[in-house]
Short mmCIF file of C-alpha atoms in Angstrom, two decimals:
data_model
loop_
_atom_site.label_atom_id
_atom_site.label_comp_id
_atom_site.label_asym_id
_atom_site.label_seq_id
_atom_site.Cartn_x
_atom_site.Cartn_y
_atom_site.Cartn_z
CA UNK A 1 -2.14 12.60 -1.17
CA UNK A 2 -2.35 11.05 -5.06
CA UNK A 3 -0.81 7.87 -5.61
CA UNK A 4 1.51 8.33 -8.03
CA UNK A 5 1.71 5.27 -10.21
CA UNK A 6 3.45 4.64 -13.84
CA UNK A 7 1.63 4.75 -16.53
CA UNK A 8 1.13 1.64 -18.93
CA UNK A 9 3.00 3.37 -21.87
CA UNK A 10 6.32 3.44 -19.68
CA UNK A 11 6.11 -0.28 -19.38
CA UNK A 12 7.55 -1.36 -21.77
CA UNK A 13 10.92 0.08 -20.21
CA UNK A 14 10.16 -2.71 -17.49
CA UNK A 15 9.74 -5.54 -19.62
CA UNK A 16 12.33 -4.80 -21.85
CA UNK A 17 14.37 -4.20 -18.96
CA UNK A 18 12.95 -7.15 -16.61
CA UNK A 19 10.66 -10.03 -16.90
CA UNK A 20 7.28 -11.16 -16.15
CA UNK A 21 6.33 -13.10 -12.61
CA UNK A 22 3.04 -14.33 -12.04
CA UNK A 23 2.37 -15.64 -8.04
CA UNK A 24 -0.96 -17.15 -6.88
CA UNK A 25 -1.86 -15.64 -3.40
CA UNK A 26 -1.12 -15.20 -0.70
CA UNK A 27 1.85 -16.43 -1.75
CA UNK A 28 5.32 -14.90 -0.77
CA UNK A 29 6.82 -12.55 -3.63
CA UNK A 30 9.74 -11.79 -1.44
CA UNK A 31 11.22 -12.39 2.91
CA UNK A 32 12.61 -9.95 4.83
CA UNK A 33 16.00 -10.62 5.59
CA UNK A 34 16.19 -11.67 1.83
CA UNK A 35 19.20 -10.44 -0.49
CA UNK A 36 17.79 -6.74 -2.24
CA UNK A 37 18.52 -7.01 -5.81
CA UNK A 38 15.91 -7.09 -8.42
CA UNK A 39 12.71 -3.90 -8.22
CA UNK A 40 8.74 -5.16 -8.67
CA UNK A 41 6.18 -3.62 -11.42
CA UNK A 42 3.24 -4.27 -10.36
CA UNK A 43 0.79 -4.90 -14.19
CA UNK A 44 -1.82 -6.67 -12.36
CA UNK A 45 -3.77 -7.58 -9.27
CA UNK A 46 -2.57 -6.56 -5.69
CA UNK A 47 0.02 -7.48 -3.12
CA UNK A 48 0.58 -6.70 0.76
CA UNK A 49 4.38 -5.22 2.73
CA UNK A 50 4.48 -5.96 6.64
CA UNK A 51 7.02 -6.17 8.40
CA UNK A 52 8.13 -8.93 10.93
CA UNK A 53 9.66 -8.55 14.28
CA UNK A 54 11.25 -10.72 16.28
CA UNK A 55 8.37 -12.75 17.83
CA UNK A 56 6.53 -12.74 14.89
CA UNK A 57 3.92 -10.26 15.37
CA UNK A 58 3.36 -8.18 11.93
CA UNK A 59 2.09 -5.32 10.43
CA UNK A 60 1.01 -3.95 7.14
CA UNK A 61 2.95 -0.41 5.95
CA UNK A 62 0.70 -0.82 2.91
CA UNK A 63 -0.88 -2.58 0.03
CA UNK A 64 -0.10 -2.32 -3.18
CA UNK A 65 -1.63 -2.24 -6.69
CA UNK A 66 -1.20 -2.43 -10.55
CA UNK A 67 0.88 0.76 -12.08
CA UNK A 68 2.99 0.88 -8.09
CA UNK A 69 6.52 -0.70 -8.04
CA UNK A 70 8.08 -2.20 -4.64
CA UNK A 71 11.54 -4.03 -4.52
CA UNK A 72 13.21 -0.30 -3.66
CA UNK A 73 15.13 -1.18 -1.23
CA UNK A 74 17.52 -3.16 -4.23
CA UNK A 75 18.33 0.94 -4.95
CA UNK A 76 20.89 0.70 -2.34
CA UNK A 77 24.21 -1.15 -2.86
CA UNK A 78 23.78 -4.50 -1.03
CA UNK A 79 21.52 -3.99 0.54
CA UNK A 80 18.81 -6.86 2.55
CA UNK A 81 15.10 -6.73 2.18
CA UNK A 82 13.16 -4.56 5.18
CA UNK A 83 9.78 -6.15 4.68
CA UNK A 84 8.29 -8.98 2.79
CA UNK A 85 5.55 -8.41 0.20
CA UNK A 86 2.24 -11.40 -0.44
CA UNK A 87 0.52 -11.61 -2.80
CA UNK A 88 -2.65 -10.77 -2.03
CA UNK A 89 -5.04 -12.30 -5.46
CA UNK A 90 -2.74 -13.46 -8.23
CA UNK A 91 -0.22 -10.55 -9.34
CA UNK A 92 1.36 -10.00 -12.61
CA UNK A 93 4.03 -8.70 -12.00
CA UNK A 94 7.12 -7.02 -14.43
CA UNK A 95 10.97 -7.74 -11.99
CA UNK A 96 14.34 -6.63 -13.23
CA UNK A 97 16.92 -5.01 -12.04
CA UNK A 98 18.03 -1.36 -11.38
CA UNK A 99 21.20 -2.07 -13.55
CA UNK A 100 19.14 -2.64 -16.38
CA UNK A 101 16.97 -0.32 -15.86
CA UNK A 102 18.95 2.88 -15.82
CA UNK A 103 19.30 2.74 -20.14
CA UNK A 104 16.61 3.19 -20.25
CA UNK A 105 15.89 5.90 -17.71
CA UNK A 106 19.02 7.50 -20.15
CA UNK A 107 16.25 7.27 -23.19
CA UNK A 108 12.64 8.06 -21.05
CA UNK A 109 12.72 11.54 -18.81
CA UNK A 110 9.50 10.93 -17.93
CA UNK A 111 10.12 7.42 -16.61
CA UNK A 112 13.10 9.13 -14.11
CA UNK A 113 10.84 11.17 -12.50
CA UNK A 114 7.83 8.99 -12.58
CA UNK A 115 10.47 7.12 -10.00
CA UNK A 116 11.39 10.10 -8.16
CA UNK A 117 7.52 10.46 -7.56
CA UNK A 118 7.25 7.22 -6.34
CA UNK A 119 10.15 6.89 -4.34
CA UNK A 120 8.64 10.16 -2.26
CA UNK A 121 5.51 9.33 -2.07
CA UNK A 122 6.87 5.77 -0.10
CA UNK A 123 8.40 8.28 1.79
CA UNK A 124 5.61 10.55 2.46
CA UNK A 125 3.43 7.26 3.57
CA UNK A 126 6.04 5.64 5.75
CA UNK A 127 6.15 9.05 7.61
CA UNK A 128 2.29 8.88 7.21
CA UNK A 129 2.23 5.62 8.58
CA UNK A 130 4.75 5.97 11.71
CA UNK A 131 2.66 8.64 13.11
CA UNK A 132 -0.54 7.25 12.79
CA UNK A 133 0.93 3.77 14.85
CA UNK A 134 2.68 6.35 17.55
CA UNK A 135 0.15 8.75 18.37
CA UNK A 136 -2.81 8.03 17.36
CA UNK A 137 -5.27 5.64 19.78
CA UNK A 138 -7.54 3.50 18.29
CA UNK A 139 -9.96 5.56 16.87
CA UNK A 140 -7.65 7.60 15.48
CA UNK A 141 -6.53 5.38 13.35
CA UNK A 142 -9.78 3.77 12.04
CA UNK A 143 -10.49 7.20 11.49
CA UNK A 144 -7.61 8.65 9.89
CA UNK A 145 -7.66 5.06 7.58
CA UNK A 146 -11.01 5.40 6.61
CA UNK A 147 -10.21 8.68 5.22
CA UNK A 148 -6.88 8.42 3.58
CA UNK A 149 -8.18 5.60 1.59
CA UNK A 150 -10.86 7.19 -0.03
CA UNK A 151 -9.29 10.71 -0.25
CA UNK A 152 -9.04 9.19 -3.99
CA UNK A 153 -11.20 6.97 -5.74
CA UNK A 154 -8.83 3.80 -7.18
CA UNK A 155 -10.20 1.08 -9.56
CA UNK A 156 -7.15 -1.03 -8.67
CA UNK A 157 -7.76 -1.58 -5.02
CA UNK A 158 -11.65 -1.05 -6.36
CA UNK A 159 -12.32 1.95 -4.04
CA UNK A 160 -14.59 4.62 -4.25
CA UNK A 161 -14.66 7.65 -2.67
CA UNK A 162 -16.41 7.69 0.46
CA UNK A 163 -16.97 3.55 0.12
CA UNK A 164 -13.71 1.05 0.67
CA UNK A 165 -14.31 -2.95 0.35
CA UNK A 166 -12.68 -4.08 3.09
CA UNK A 167 -13.50 -6.15 5.77
CA UNK A 168 -13.63 -5.73 9.63
CA UNK A 169 -9.97 -8.20 9.74
CA UNK A 170 -7.99 -6.75 6.58
CA UNK A 171 -8.86 -3.34 8.37
CA UNK A 172 -7.67 -5.02 11.16
CA UNK A 173 -4.45 -6.20 9.28
CA UNK A 174 -3.33 -2.59 8.03
CA UNK A 175 -3.57 -1.11 10.62
CA UNK A 176 -1.90 -3.06 13.48
CA UNK A 177 -5.13 -3.57 15.64
CA UNK A 178 -6.88 -7.12 16.49
CA UNK A 179 -9.97 -8.13 15.05
CA UNK A 180 -12.75 -7.54 18.29
CA UNK A 181 -11.37 -3.69 18.23
CA UNK A 182 -11.75 -2.61 15.30
CA UNK A 183 -15.54 -3.96 15.09
CA UNK A 184 -15.97 -1.99 18.06
CA UNK A 185 -14.74 0.91 16.80
CA UNK A 186 -16.80 0.81 13.22
CA UNK A 187 -19.98 0.42 15.33
CA UNK A 188 -19.47 3.31 17.78
CA UNK A 189 -18.82 5.45 13.98
CA UNK A 190 -21.97 3.81 12.45
CA UNK A 191 -24.13 4.23 16.43
CA UNK A 192 -22.93 8.02 15.54
CA UNK A 193 -24.38 8.17 11.90
CA UNK A 194 -20.32 8.93 10.73
CA UNK A 195 -20.58 5.22 8.66
CA UNK A 196 -22.67 2.73 7.10
CA UNK A 197 -21.52 -1.64 7.17
CA UNK A 198 -22.39 -3.69 4.57
CA UNK A 199 -20.44 -7.03 3.57
CA UNK A 200 -17.04 -6.17 3.61
CA UNK A 201 -17.67 -2.31 2.96
CA UNK A 202 -17.38 0.34 5.11
CA UNK A 203 -19.57 3.74 3.55
CA UNK A 204 -18.41 7.12 5.02
CA UNK A 205 -20.97 9.57 5.80
CA UNK A 206 -19.64 12.61 7.57
CA UNK A 207 -15.90 13.10 6.92
CA UNK A 208 -16.16 16.04 8.29
CA UNK A 209 -17.49 14.69 11.74
CA UNK A 210 -13.93 11.60 11.17
CA UNK A 211 -11.34 14.10 10.05
CA UNK A 212 -12.02 16.35 13.88
CA UNK A 213 -11.62 13.30 15.32
CA UNK A 214 -7.53 12.69 14.25
CA UNK A 215 -5.02 14.80 15.98
CA UNK A 216 -3.13 17.49 13.17
#
């Protein structure tokens, strides 16, 4: 599925409706359980969206990059944050309330359409994430993630076709697996000739073989 992004030509609507924010790598942008009253557009950098269980375990839902929005729970009246969001690297954001953005939706049909597409994209991603985490074994989880992330080049995530610049630890965090398990799976794939491993890089050599592993 192609990732939907807000084109830079529409950034001005968010900037007029809100204000710019800079967040350092590793800092929280908001925490699970906080009041959801603001929406965020990423102008630069990447953020990690994750869920924290009652016993402190973390499940990464997505790494979100430039041109994407997050904080969609603010669309619901008097809602709270269902996830925590941290800056992966230094990020530049535009923060605004939906109420302040409303006047610009009537001015731009393209902006309205983009927001609907972004929400649809988020729903699809969460449904796919649920399927992966519930029904796939560790080999299917890794194979599915590698194929999904490299389906289309994404310069804002430094992803090119068939190459993902993630370390074993970063893959483990995204998949909710431990690093040792991910390393074992990747080494098995490498021995079969399906991937090649470089420093903080996984290069896919045989997409068909990886795809054949995954349940439909």
